[in-house]
Amino acid sequence: MEHEVVTYNPMSPGYFADPYPHYSQLRAENPVHLTKFGFFIVTRYEDVLAAYENPLLSRDTRGWNGFRDWRRSPDDGPLEKMMSNWLVMIDPPRHTPLREIHERALSPAVLAGCRPAVAALVHELLAPGLAAGGLDLVGDFANPLPVYVINHLLGLPRADWEQFVAWSRAISLTSEPMLTRKVLQAGQDALTAMYEYFGSLVDRRTAHPGDDVLSLLAQGTTNARMTREELLDSLVFLYQASHPTGTQMLALGLLSLVNHPDQLAALRADPGLLPTAIEELQRFDGPVQMNDRVASVDLDLFGQHIEAGQLVRLCLASANRDPDALPGAEELDITREKPRHFGYGHGLHYCVAAALGRIQTQESFAALLAGAPDLRIPDVKLRFLPSASNRGLAALPVLF
């Protein structure tokens, strides 16, 4: 019987719980191909790297010829217009000045200066669970933390913080495929509320700037390098870039450590390994599984003919475990020096606040290791989110 070549299929049994065997098979047998879903998928490290560095592959997914069907809405709807102003969805030359504004507002000095505040928020959110002997790491801790951190950076009044968790979550759900009208409406309502909230605040901070990130971003509007609409959408983008991925980086990272007790023990024995451990956890099982590009012209790449308007999905999670790029890539090794990975992207669209993500994860794990010497996950069936693009857990019960 002739062997049937494997093709990408996120609906295969067990995929959401553990997609990595499927990725391994794809890398070996069919590393680049046109899927039955109508897009190309790229799974090997060197091919993903080449795609990131190809200027003919656009980041603007609204140029995809299947965009309207995927979104179940027009490409000029309120949510879609907002995304068109996001830094990660824009190509040069428009991308260049906006990137400079974001890099200045989120400079290493600014982000490093927020570490004490991040540490304080981590301890505040962990305290009830530590006192009670356990918590849901996702719902009680990792879900609010990234939003609280952004709220702090923007200088928002503490009384308003909790509402932003709900707004950010509602908008993030609209990035998934096959949307329902209910999810779309909730996202649009949340977007309207955030616009209304930030509208007057932007005007005040523009006229009377402080030392917060909102004020630093608003300076871009005073020299006409960024419009007011772009500023408002950039503020929403900060939550979307940090909230879902930040939440799931904490959950998946902790799960990986608990599932590898030798690595957890090594980290407890030498907390100085934490910075390299965070990089390795991001590589081994990070939240961002896919990153999309659209062919701006007809291309011949990776032995495939790709027509203008076709979607090319870069499978970052597969590339991160490519043994041709990193020996022993299927193993977790927190002592690995400078593991190569695409957890924060690459090139022009490398995550502008990657340093913040690292600080947040480092402070969280440091607090967990120090405050919970008996940390463990009970023997329960974990439910993974049904998303092929952004891997995550619906909940993660943790006992201390």
mmCIF file of C-alpha atoms in Angstrom:
data_model
loop_
_atom_site.group_PDB
_atom_site.id
_atom_site.type_symbol
_atom_site.label_atom_id
_atom_site.label_comp_id
_atom_site.label_asym_id
_atom_site.label_seq_id
_atom_site.Cartn_x
_atom_site.Cartn_y
_atom_site.Cartn_z
ATOM 1 C CA MET A 1 0.000 0.000 0.000
ATOM 2 C CA GLU A 2 1.416 3.386 -1.016
ATOM 3 C CA HIS A 3 2.276 5.695 1.885
ATOM 4 C CA GLU A 4 0.025 8.755 2.041
ATOM 5 C CA VAL A 5 1.982 11.962 2.488
ATOM 6 C CA VAL A 6 0.984 13.814 5.626
ATOM 7 C CA THR A 7 -0.603 17.250 5.265
ATOM 8 C CA TYR A 8 -1.275 19.901 7.856
ATOM 9 C CA ASN A 9 -4.441 19.160 9.803
ATOM 10 C CA PRO A 10 -5.143 20.907 13.123
ATOM 11 C CA MET A 11 -8.275 18.793 13.479
ATOM 12 C CA SER A 12 -6.279 15.567 13.830
ATOM 13 C CA PRO A 13 -6.817 13.718 17.148
ATOM 14 C CA GLY A 14 -4.805 15.133 20.037
ATOM 15 C CA TYR A 15 -3.505 18.119 18.073
ATOM 16 C CA PHE A 16 -4.507 20.834 20.538
ATOM 17 C CA ALA A 17 -3.088 18.920 23.509
ATOM 18 C CA ASP A 18 0.211 18.190 21.733
ATOM 19 C CA PRO A 19 0.770 19.399 18.151
ATOM 20 C CA TYR A 20 4.489 18.645 18.140
ATOM 21 C CA PRO A 21 4.415 15.052 16.794
ATOM 22 C CA HIS A 22 2.372 16.376 13.868
ATOM 23 C CA TYR A 23 4.903 19.161 13.275
ATOM 24 C CA SER A 24 7.772 16.667 13.370
ATOM 25 C CA GLN A 25 6.115 14.544 10.714
ATOM 26 C CA LEU A 26 5.442 17.588 8.544
ATOM 27 C CA ARG A 27 9.082 18.730 8.736
ATOM 28 C CA ALA A 28 10.238 15.272 7.694
ATOM 29 C CA GLU A 29 7.713 14.484 4.969
ATOM 30 C CA ASN A 30 6.020 17.626 3.696
ATOM 31 C CA PRO A 31 7.719 20.749 5.089
ATOM 32 C CA VAL A 32 6.089 23.285 2.730
ATOM 33 C CA HIS A 33 2.778 22.643 1.020
ATOM 34 C CA LEU A 34 -0.597 24.046 0.050
ATOM 35 C CA THR A 35 -3.035 22.827 2.683
ATOM 36 C CA LYS A 36 -6.636 21.769 2.185
ATOM 37 C CA PHE A 37 -7.578 24.988 3.971
ATOM 38 C CA GLY A 38 -6.266 27.076 1.076
ATOM 39 C CA PHE A 39 -3.058 28.437 2.590
ATOM 40 C CA PHE A 40 0.584 27.382 2.409
ATOM 41 C CA ILE A 41 2.326 26.214 5.556
ATOM 42 C CA VAL A 42 6.069 26.447 6.250
ATOM 43 C CA THR A 43 7.489 24.256 9.026
ATOM 44 C CA ARG A 44 11.316 24.200 8.917
ATOM 45 C CA TYR A 45 13.498 26.741 10.702
ATOM 46 C CA GLU A 46 15.568 27.900 7.735
ATOM 47 C CA ASP A 47 12.474 28.243 5.533
ATOM 48 C CA VAL A 48 10.648 30.260 8.192
ATOM 49 C CA LEU A 49 13.715 32.486 8.538
ATOM 50 C CA ALA A 50 13.829 33.011 4.777
ATOM 51 C CA ALA A 51 10.123 33.877 4.722
ATOM 52 C CA TYR A 52 10.550 36.430 7.518
ATOM 53 C CA GLU A 53 13.311 38.124 5.530
ATOM 54 C CA ASN A 54 11.519 38.151 2.162
ATOM 55 C CA PRO A 55 10.129 41.666 1.508
ATOM 56 C CA LEU A 56 7.649 40.284 -1.039
ATOM 57 C CA LEU A 57 5.763 38.504 1.720
ATOM 58 C CA SER A 58 3.542 41.155 3.274
ATOM 59 C CA ARG A 59 2.439 41.304 6.896
ATOM 60 C CA ASP A 60 -0.900 42.902 5.971
ATOM 61 C CA THR A 61 -3.254 39.926 6.069
ATOM 62 C CA ARG A 62 -6.078 42.019 4.632
ATOM 63 C CA GLY A 63 -4.374 41.416 1.294
ATOM 64 C CA TRP A 64 -5.154 37.715 1.581
ATOM 65 C CA ASN A 65 -7.746 36.663 -0.983
ATOM 66 C CA GLY A 66 -9.566 34.622 1.692
ATOM 67 C CA PHE A 67 -9.643 37.343 4.337
ATOM 68 C CA ARG A 68 -13.358 38.124 4.178
ATOM 69 C CA ASP A 69 -14.354 34.457 4.472
ATOM 70 C CA TRP A 70 -12.016 33.938 7.422
ATOM 71 C CA ARG A 71 -13.224 37.008 9.280
ATOM 72 C CA ARG A 72 -16.874 36.525 8.358
ATOM 73 C CA SER A 73 -16.972 40.291 8.032
ATOM 74 C CA PRO A 74 -15.813 42.993 5.587
ATOM 75 C CA ASP A 75 -12.202 44.101 5.611
ATOM 76 C CA ASP A 76 -13.262 47.658 6.536
ATOM 77 C CA GLY A 77 -15.223 46.793 9.681
ATOM 78 C CA PRO A 78 -14.254 48.539 12.951
ATOM 79 C CA LEU A 79 -12.128 45.648 14.222
ATOM 80 C CA GLU A 80 -10.461 45.173 10.847
ATOM 81 C CA LYS A 81 -9.706 48.898 10.476
ATOM 82 C CA MET A 82 -8.199 48.861 13.956
ATOM 83 C CA MET A 83 -5.914 45.937 13.060
ATOM 84 C CA SER A 84 -4.806 47.772 9.921
ATOM 85 C CA ASN A 85 -3.129 50.308 12.217
ATOM 86 C CA TRP A 86 -1.313 47.741 14.331
ATOM 87 C CA LEU A 87 2.455 47.850 14.087
ATOM 88 C CA VAL A 88 2.664 44.109 13.390
ATOM 89 C CA MET A 89 0.239 44.366 10.461
ATOM 90 C CA ILE A 90 2.011 47.190 8.596
ATOM 91 C CA ASP A 91 4.753 47.010 5.962
ATOM 92 C CA PRO A 92 7.396 49.636 5.164
ATOM 93 C CA PRO A 93 7.525 52.481 4.441
ATOM 94 C CA ARG A 94 4.571 53.242 6.735
ATOM 95 C CA HIS A 95 5.918 50.801 9.298
ATOM 96 C CA THR A 96 9.234 52.631 9.784
ATOM 97 C CA PRO A 97 8.148 55.848 11.597
ATOM 98 C CA LEU A 98 5.556 53.994 13.671
ATOM 99 C CA ARG A 99 8.171 51.469 14.748
ATOM 100 C CA GLU A 100 10.514 54.271 15.787
ATOM 101 C CA ILE A 101 7.785 55.868 17.922
ATOM 102 C CA HIS A 102 7.022 52.561 19.647
ATOM 103 C CA GLU A 103 10.699 51.761 20.207
ATOM 104 C CA ARG A 104 11.243 55.134 21.853
ATOM 105 C CA ALA A 105 8.178 54.775 24.106
ATOM 106 C CA LEU A 106 9.064 51.170 24.991
ATOM 107 C CA SER A 107 12.823 51.632 25.233
ATOM 108 C CA PRO A 108 14.963 49.219 27.278
ATOM 109 C CA ALA A 109 15.365 51.928 29.930
ATOM 110 C CA VAL A 110 11.594 52.467 30.207
ATOM 111 C CA LEU A 111 10.874 48.747 30.438
ATOM 112 C CA ALA A 112 13.714 48.006 32.854
ATOM 113 C CA GLY A 113 12.415 50.766 35.085
ATOM 114 C CA CYS A 114 9.071 49.009 35.448
ATOM 115 C CA ARG A 115 10.559 45.772 36.851
ATOM 116 C CA PRO A 116 9.888 46.672 40.528
ATOM 117 C CA ALA A 117 6.258 47.467 39.691
ATOM 118 C CA VAL A 118 5.892 44.187 37.789
ATOM 119 C CA ALA A 119 7.349 42.284 40.736
ATOM 120 C CA ALA A 120 4.891 44.007 43.088
ATOM 121 C CA LEU A 121 1.935 43.099 40.855
ATOM 122 C CA VAL A 122 3.108 39.492 40.653
ATOM 123 C CA HIS A 123 3.231 39.223 44.444
ATOM 124 C CA GLU A 124 -0.138 40.942 44.820
ATOM 125 C CA LEU A 125 -1.871 38.521 42.451
ATOM 126 C CA LEU A 126 -0.127 35.437 43.837
ATOM 127 C CA ALA A 127 -0.717 36.258 47.512
ATOM 128 C CA PRO A 128 -4.314 34.934 47.817
ATOM 129 C CA GLY A 129 -3.376 31.644 46.137
ATOM 130 C CA LEU A 130 -0.275 31.174 48.249
ATOM 131 C CA ALA A 131 -2.348 31.760 51.373
ATOM 132 C CA ALA A 132 -5.068 29.359 50.209
ATOM 133 C CA GLY A 133 -2.656 26.640 49.110
ATOM 134 C CA GLY A 134 -3.475 26.836 45.408
ATOM 135 C CA LEU A 135 -5.076 28.712 42.533
ATOM 136 C CA ASP A 136 -5.976 28.549 38.862
ATOM 137 C CA LEU A 137 -2.787 29.937 37.395
ATOM 138 C CA VAL A 138 -4.625 31.078 34.254
ATOM 139 C CA GLY A 139 -7.769 32.664 35.633
ATOM 140 C CA ASP A 140 -6.489 33.962 38.964
ATOM 141 C CA PHE A 141 -3.020 35.097 37.986
ATOM 142 C CA ALA A 142 -1.808 34.879 34.385
ATOM 143 C CA ASN A 143 -4.950 36.365 32.828
ATOM 144 C CA PRO A 144 -5.007 39.689 34.733
ATOM 145 C CA LEU A 145 -1.233 40.142 35.122
ATOM 146 C CA PRO A 146 -0.306 41.272 31.560
ATOM 147 C CA VAL A 147 -3.240 43.694 31.492
ATOM 148 C CA TYR A 148 -2.290 45.129 34.883
ATOM 149 C CA VAL A 149 1.280 45.618 33.668
ATOM 150 C CA ILE A 150 0.133 47.548 30.578
ATOM 151 C CA ASN A 151 -2.276 49.578 32.718
ATOM 152 C CA HIS A 152 0.650 50.528 34.937
ATOM 153 C CA LEU A 153 2.840 51.493 31.977
ATOM 154 C CA LEU A 154 0.086 53.700 30.567
ATOM 155 C CA GLY A 155 -0.517 55.353 33.928
ATOM 156 C CA LEU A 156 -4.203 54.393 34.202
ATOM 157 C CA PRO A 157 -6.113 54.888 37.471
ATOM 158 C CA ARG A 158 -6.121 51.671 39.494
ATOM 159 C CA ALA A 159 -9.906 51.714 39.861
ATOM 160 C CA ASP A 160 -10.244 51.154 36.087
ATOM 161 C CA TRP A 161 -7.854 48.236 35.730
ATOM 162 C CA GLU A 162 -10.230 45.300 36.043
ATOM 163 C CA GLN A 163 -12.495 46.516 33.247
ATOM 164 C CA PHE A 164 -9.537 46.387 30.863
ATOM 165 C CA VAL A 165 -9.099 42.668 31.487
ATOM 166 C CA ALA A 166 -12.607 42.021 30.144
ATOM 167 C CA TRP A 167 -12.253 44.459 27.234
ATOM 168 C CA SER A 168 -8.906 43.041 26.167
ATOM 169 C CA ARG A 169 -10.186 39.483 26.360
ATOM 170 C CA ALA A 170 -13.263 40.278 24.248
ATOM 171 C CA ILE A 171 -11.150 41.869 21.505
ATOM 172 C CA SER A 172 -8.580 39.064 21.525
ATOM 173 C CA LEU A 173 -11.272 36.477 20.839
ATOM 174 C CA THR A 174 -12.065 38.182 17.529
ATOM 175 C CA SER A 175 -8.663 37.162 16.134
ATOM 176 C CA GLU A 176 -9.707 33.519 15.914
ATOM 177 C CA PRO A 177 -11.060 32.017 12.669
ATOM 178 C CA MET A 178 -14.720 31.160 12.107
ATOM 179 C CA LEU A 179 -16.119 33.883 14.303
ATOM 180 C CA THR A 180 -19.689 33.950 15.584
ATOM 181 C CA ARG A 181 -21.801 37.091 15.498
ATOM 182 C CA LYS A 182 -21.853 37.059 19.313
ATOM 183 C CA VAL A 183 -18.044 37.092 19.570
ATOM 184 C CA LEU A 184 -17.758 39.792 16.911
ATOM 185 C CA GLN A 185 -20.350 41.995 18.623
ATOM 186 C CA ALA A 186 -18.678 41.605 22.024
ATOM 187 C CA GLY A 187 -15.344 42.554 20.469
ATOM 188 C CA GLN A 188 -16.820 45.594 18.748
ATOM 189 C CA ASP A 189 -18.495 46.708 21.986
ATOM 190 C CA ALA A 190 -15.209 46.370 23.866
ATOM 191 C CA LEU A 191 -13.371 48.290 21.162
ATOM 192 C CA THR A 192 -15.915 51.117 21.304
ATOM 193 C CA ALA A 193 -15.546 51.285 25.083
ATOM 194 C CA MET A 194 -11.740 51.429 24.880
ATOM 195 C CA TYR A 195 -11.898 54.171 22.237
ATOM 196 C CA GLU A 196 -14.216 56.212 24.444
ATOM 197 C CA TYR A 197 -12.000 55.714 27.482
ATOM 198 C CA PHE A 198 -8.742 56.547 25.738
ATOM 199 C CA GLY A 199 -10.117 59.398 23.618
ATOM 200 C CA SER A 200 -10.225 62.071 26.320
ATOM 201 C CA LEU A 201 -7.173 60.631 28.072
ATOM 202 C CA VAL A 202 -5.076 60.928 24.913
ATOM 203 C CA ASP A 203 -6.086 64.579 24.566
ATOM 204 C CA ARG A 204 -5.081 65.308 28.168
ATOM 205 C CA ARG A 205 -1.752 63.487 27.956
ATOM 206 C CA THR A 206 -0.938 65.158 24.641
ATOM 207 C CA ALA A 207 -1.523 68.593 26.150
ATOM 208 C CA HIS A 208 0.076 67.750 29.510
ATOM 209 C CA PRO A 209 2.438 64.783 29.032
ATOM 210 C CA GLY A 210 3.796 62.752 31.924
ATOM 211 C CA ASP A 211 6.502 60.104 32.075
ATOM 212 C CA ASP A 212 4.157 57.217 31.212
ATOM 213 C CA VAL A 213 4.143 55.208 27.969
ATOM 214 C CA LEU A 214 0.850 56.749 26.808
ATOM 215 C CA SER A 215 2.411 60.213 26.984
ATOM 216 C CA LEU A 216 5.521 58.997 25.173
ATOM 217 C CA LEU A 217 3.429 57.504 22.385
ATOM 218 C CA ALA A 218 1.294 60.641 22.179
ATOM 219 C CA GLN A 219 4.391 62.672 21.356
ATOM 220 C CA GLY A 220 4.269 61.008 17.949
ATOM 221 C CA THR A 221 1.051 62.856 17.151
ATOM 222 C CA THR A 222 2.539 66.241 17.936
ATOM 223 C CA ASN A 223 5.018 66.020 15.053
ATOM 224 C CA ALA A 224 2.502 64.462 12.641
ATOM 225 C CA ARG A 225 4.378 61.143 12.476
ATOM 226 C CA MET A 226 1.366 59.296 13.876
ATOM 227 C CA THR A 227 -2.307 60.170 13.569
ATOM 228 C CA ARG A 228 -4.661 60.246 16.526
ATOM 229 C CA GLU A 229 -6.463 57.207 15.104
ATOM 230 C CA GLU A 230 -3.166 55.323 14.835
ATOM 231 C CA LEU A 231 -2.386 56.237 18.439
ATOM 232 C CA LEU A 232 -5.723 54.946 19.721
ATOM 233 C CA ASP A 233 -5.306 51.706 17.792
ATOM 234 C CA SER A 234 -1.729 51.373 19.041
ATOM 235 C CA LEU A 235 -2.988 51.540 22.613
ATOM 236 C CA VAL A 236 -5.415 48.698 21.922
ATOM 237 C CA PHE A 237 -2.571 46.834 20.205
ATOM 238 C CA LEU A 238 -0.435 46.948 23.364
ATOM 239 C CA TYR A 239 -3.048 44.851 25.150
ATOM 240 C CA GLN A 240 -3.488 42.422 22.263
ATOM 241 C CA ALA A 241 0.261 41.936 21.874
ATOM 242 C CA SER A 242 0.832 41.247 25.554
ATOM 243 C CA HIS A 243 -2.365 39.812 27.032
ATOM 244 C CA PRO A 244 -3.161 36.436 25.376
ATOM 245 C CA THR A 245 0.475 35.546 24.718
ATOM 246 C CA GLY A 246 1.690 36.748 28.112
ATOM 247 C CA THR A 247 -1.010 34.735 29.874
ATOM 248 C CA GLN A 248 -0.247 31.545 28.008
ATOM 249 C CA MET A 249 3.533 31.923 28.202
ATOM 250 C CA LEU A 250 3.183 31.720 31.983
ATOM 251 C CA ALA A 251 0.800 28.766 31.857
ATOM 252 C CA LEU A 252 2.642 26.739 29.220
ATOM 253 C CA GLY A 253 6.031 27.535 30.729
ATOM 254 C CA LEU A 254 5.012 26.352 34.181
ATOM 255 C CA LEU A 255 3.395 23.231 32.734
ATOM 256 C CA SER A 256 6.606 22.406 30.864
ATOM 257 C CA LEU A 257 8.655 22.761 34.049
ATOM 258 C CA VAL A 258 6.324 20.592 36.117
ATOM 259 C CA ASN A 259 6.292 17.968 33.352
ATOM 260 C CA HIS A 260 10.107 17.952 33.442
ATOM 261 C CA PRO A 261 10.892 17.656 37.165
ATOM 262 C CA ASP A 262 14.634 17.441 36.524
ATOM 263 C CA GLN A 263 14.527 20.861 34.865
ATOM 264 C CA LEU A 264 12.378 22.312 37.645
ATOM 265 C CA ALA A 265 14.824 20.956 40.221
ATOM 266 C CA ALA A 266 17.773 22.427 38.318
ATOM 267 C CA LEU A 267 16.083 25.841 38.249
ATOM 268 C CA ARG A 268 15.320 25.676 41.967
ATOM 269 C CA ALA A 269 18.940 24.753 42.649
ATOM 270 C CA ASP A 270 20.234 27.644 40.552
ATOM 271 C CA PRO A 271 17.765 30.545 40.139
ATOM 272 C CA GLY A 272 20.467 32.295 38.128
ATOM 273 C CA LEU A 273 19.396 30.075 35.243
ATOM 274 C CA LEU A 274 16.052 31.876 35.054
ATOM 275 C CA PRO A 275 16.838 34.187 32.072
ATOM 276 C CA THR A 276 18.073 31.296 29.888
ATOM 277 C CA ALA A 277 15.272 29.057 31.172
ATOM 278 C CA ILE A 278 12.657 31.581 30.013
ATOM 279 C CA GLU A 279 14.149 31.573 26.496
ATOM 280 C CA GLU A 280 14.169 27.781 26.413
ATOM 281 C CA LEU A 281 10.590 27.530 27.672
ATOM 282 C CA GLN A 282 9.511 30.001 24.990
ATOM 283 C CA ARG A 283 11.256 27.879 22.369
ATOM 284 C CA PHE A 284 10.075 24.511 23.656
ATOM 285 C CA ASP A 285 6.377 25.257 24.000
ATOM 286 C CA GLY A 286 5.475 28.889 23.508
ATOM 287 C CA PRO A 287 2.009 30.299 22.869
ATOM 288 C CA VAL A 288 2.488 31.676 19.343
ATOM 289 C CA GLN A 289 2.236 28.747 16.960
ATOM 290 C CA MET A 290 1.751 30.571 13.662
ATOM 291 C CA ASN A 291 2.609 33.882 12.039
ATOM 292 C CA ASP A 292 1.059 34.917 8.734
ATOM 293 C CA ARG A 293 2.341 36.497 5.550
ATOM 294 C CA VAL A 294 0.637 37.262 2.222
ATOM 295 C CA ALA A 295 2.333 37.084 -1.162
ATOM 296 C CA SER A 296 2.318 40.587 -2.637
ATOM 297 C CA VAL A 297 3.277 39.227 -6.083
ATOM 298 C CA ASP A 298 3.506 35.810 -7.720
ATOM 299 C CA LEU A 299 6.456 33.970 -6.158
ATOM 300 C CA ASP A 300 8.390 30.745 -6.511
ATOM 301 C CA LEU A 301 9.560 29.835 -3.014
ATOM 302 C CA PHE A 302 10.546 26.622 -1.259
ATOM 303 C CA GLY A 303 9.810 24.631 -4.393
ATOM 304 C CA GLN A 304 6.248 25.988 -4.522
ATOM 305 C CA HIS A 305 4.502 28.482 -6.807
ATOM 306 C CA ILE A 306 2.669 31.000 -4.625
ATOM 307 C CA GLU A 307 0.270 33.405 -6.293
ATOM 308 C CA ALA A 308 -0.269 37.002 -5.244
ATOM 309 C CA GLY A 309 -2.902 37.162 -2.515
ATOM 310 C CA GLN A 310 -2.235 33.677 -1.164
ATOM 311 C CA LEU A 311 -1.662 33.233 2.555
ATOM 312 C CA VAL A 312 1.591 31.737 3.836
ATOM 313 C CA ARG A 313 1.480 30.524 7.441
ATOM 314 C CA LEU A 314 4.838 30.301 9.187
ATOM 315 C CA CYS A 315 4.665 27.526 11.762
ATOM 316 C CA LEU A 316 6.935 29.042 14.380
ATOM 317 C CA ALA A 317 6.357 26.283 16.914
ATOM 318 C CA SER A 318 7.522 23.662 14.429
ATOM 319 C CA ALA A 319 10.570 25.716 13.421
ATOM 320 C CA ASN A 320 11.497 26.140 17.076
ATOM 321 C CA ARG A 321 11.805 22.364 17.388
ATOM 322 C CA ASP A 322 13.669 21.763 14.149
ATOM 323 C CA PRO A 323 16.655 19.516 14.973
ATOM 324 C CA ASP A 324 18.454 20.699 11.827
ATOM 325 C CA ALA A 325 18.627 24.168 13.399
ATOM 326 C CA LEU A 326 19.168 23.127 17.005
ATOM 327 C CA PRO A 327 20.510 19.721 18.099
ATOM 328 C CA GLY A 328 18.214 18.066 20.614
ATOM 329 C CA ALA A 329 15.430 20.499 19.782
ATOM 330 C CA GLU A 330 12.696 18.103 20.938
ATOM 331 C CA GLU A 331 14.167 18.127 24.471
ATOM 332 C CA LEU A 332 13.741 20.797 27.161
ATOM 333 C CA ASP A 333 17.116 21.965 28.453
ATOM 334 C CA ILE A 334 17.091 25.124 30.571
ATOM 335 C CA THR A 335 20.898 25.255 30.522
ATOM 336 C CA ARG A 336 20.916 25.614 26.740
ATOM 337 C CA GLU A 337 22.812 28.755 25.805
ATOM 338 C CA LYS A 338 21.018 31.175 23.484
ATOM 339 C CA PRO A 339 18.408 28.788 22.061
ATOM 340 C CA ARG A 340 17.324 29.917 18.602
ATOM 341 C CA HIS A 341 13.607 30.542 18.474
ATOM 342 C CA PHE A 342 10.901 32.682 16.877
ATOM 343 C CA GLY A 343 8.857 33.158 20.043
ATOM 344 C CA TYR A 344 9.013 36.944 19.653
ATOM 345 C CA GLY A 345 9.118 36.935 15.857
ATOM 346 C CA HIS A 346 12.032 38.052 13.750
ATOM 347 C CA GLY A 347 13.242 40.991 11.691
ATOM 348 C CA LEU A 348 11.167 44.101 11.008
ATOM 349 C CA HIS A 349 8.245 42.865 13.089
ATOM 350 C CA TYR A 350 10.196 41.481 16.047
ATOM 351 C CA CYS A 351 8.128 42.103 19.184
ATOM 352 C CA VAL A 352 8.748 45.704 20.199
ATOM 353 C CA ALA A 353 8.091 44.873 23.855
ATOM 354 C CA ALA A 354 9.859 41.511 24.036
ATOM 355 C CA ALA A 355 11.879 42.779 26.996
ATOM 356 C CA LEU A 356 8.654 43.397 28.902
ATOM 357 C CA GLY A 357 7.475 39.851 28.237
ATOM 358 C CA ARG A 358 10.754 38.511 29.564
ATOM 359 C CA ILE A 359 10.594 40.678 32.702
ATOM 360 C CA GLN A 360 7.013 39.625 33.402
ATOM 361 C CA THR A 361 7.799 35.921 32.991
ATOM 362 C CA GLN A 362 11.026 36.085 34.993
ATOM 363 C CA GLU A 363 9.393 37.875 37.916
ATOM 364 C CA SER A 364 6.449 35.460 37.910
ATOM 365 C CA PHE A 365 8.577 32.333 37.926
ATOM 366 C CA ALA A 366 10.961 33.774 40.496
ATOM 367 C CA ALA A 367 8.029 34.429 42.840
ATOM 368 C CA LEU A 368 6.546 30.976 42.262
ATOM 369 C CA LEU A 369 9.859 29.220 42.870
ATOM 370 C CA ALA A 370 10.526 31.210 46.032
ATOM 371 C CA GLY A 371 7.002 31.170 47.452
ATOM 372 C CA ALA A 372 5.866 27.667 46.542
ATOM 373 C CA PRO A 373 8.521 25.022 47.293
ATOM 374 C CA ASP A 374 5.892 22.265 46.962
ATOM 375 C CA LEU A 375 4.383 23.583 43.727
ATOM 376 C CA ARG A 376 2.559 20.863 41.806
ATOM 377 C CA ILE A 377 -0.259 20.326 39.323
ATOM 378 C CA PRO A 378 -3.023 17.946 40.444
ATOM 379 C CA ASP A 379 -3.807 14.849 38.405
ATOM 380 C CA VAL A 380 -6.648 16.313 36.346
ATOM 381 C CA LYS A 381 -7.359 16.403 32.639
ATOM 382 C CA LEU A 382 -6.202 19.730 31.252
ATOM 383 C CA ARG A 383 -8.243 21.453 28.553
ATOM 384 C CA PHE A 384 -6.275 23.173 25.810
ATOM 385 C CA LEU A 385 -7.787 26.010 23.832
ATOM 386 C CA PRO A 386 -9.038 24.958 20.372
ATOM 387 C CA SER A 387 -6.746 27.368 18.527
ATOM 388 C CA ALA A 388 -4.217 26.451 15.865
ATOM 389 C CA SER A 389 -2.589 29.885 15.934
ATOM 390 C CA ASN A 390 -2.192 30.583 19.645
ATOM 391 C CA ARG A 391 -1.652 27.609 21.924
ATOM 392 C CA GLY A 392 -2.933 27.796 25.462
ATOM 393 C CA LEU A 393 -4.762 26.328 28.437
ATOM 394 C CA ALA A 394 -8.300 27.140 29.512
ATOM 395 C CA ALA A 395 -7.211 26.658 33.132
ATOM 396 C CA LEU A 396 -4.202 25.370 35.053
ATOM 397 C CA PRO A 397 -4.903 24.308 38.655
ATOM 398 C CA VAL A 398 -1.764 24.617 40.770
ATOM 399 C CA LEU A 399 -1.275 23.454 44.355
ATOM 400 C CA PHE A 400 1.317 24.962 46.684
#
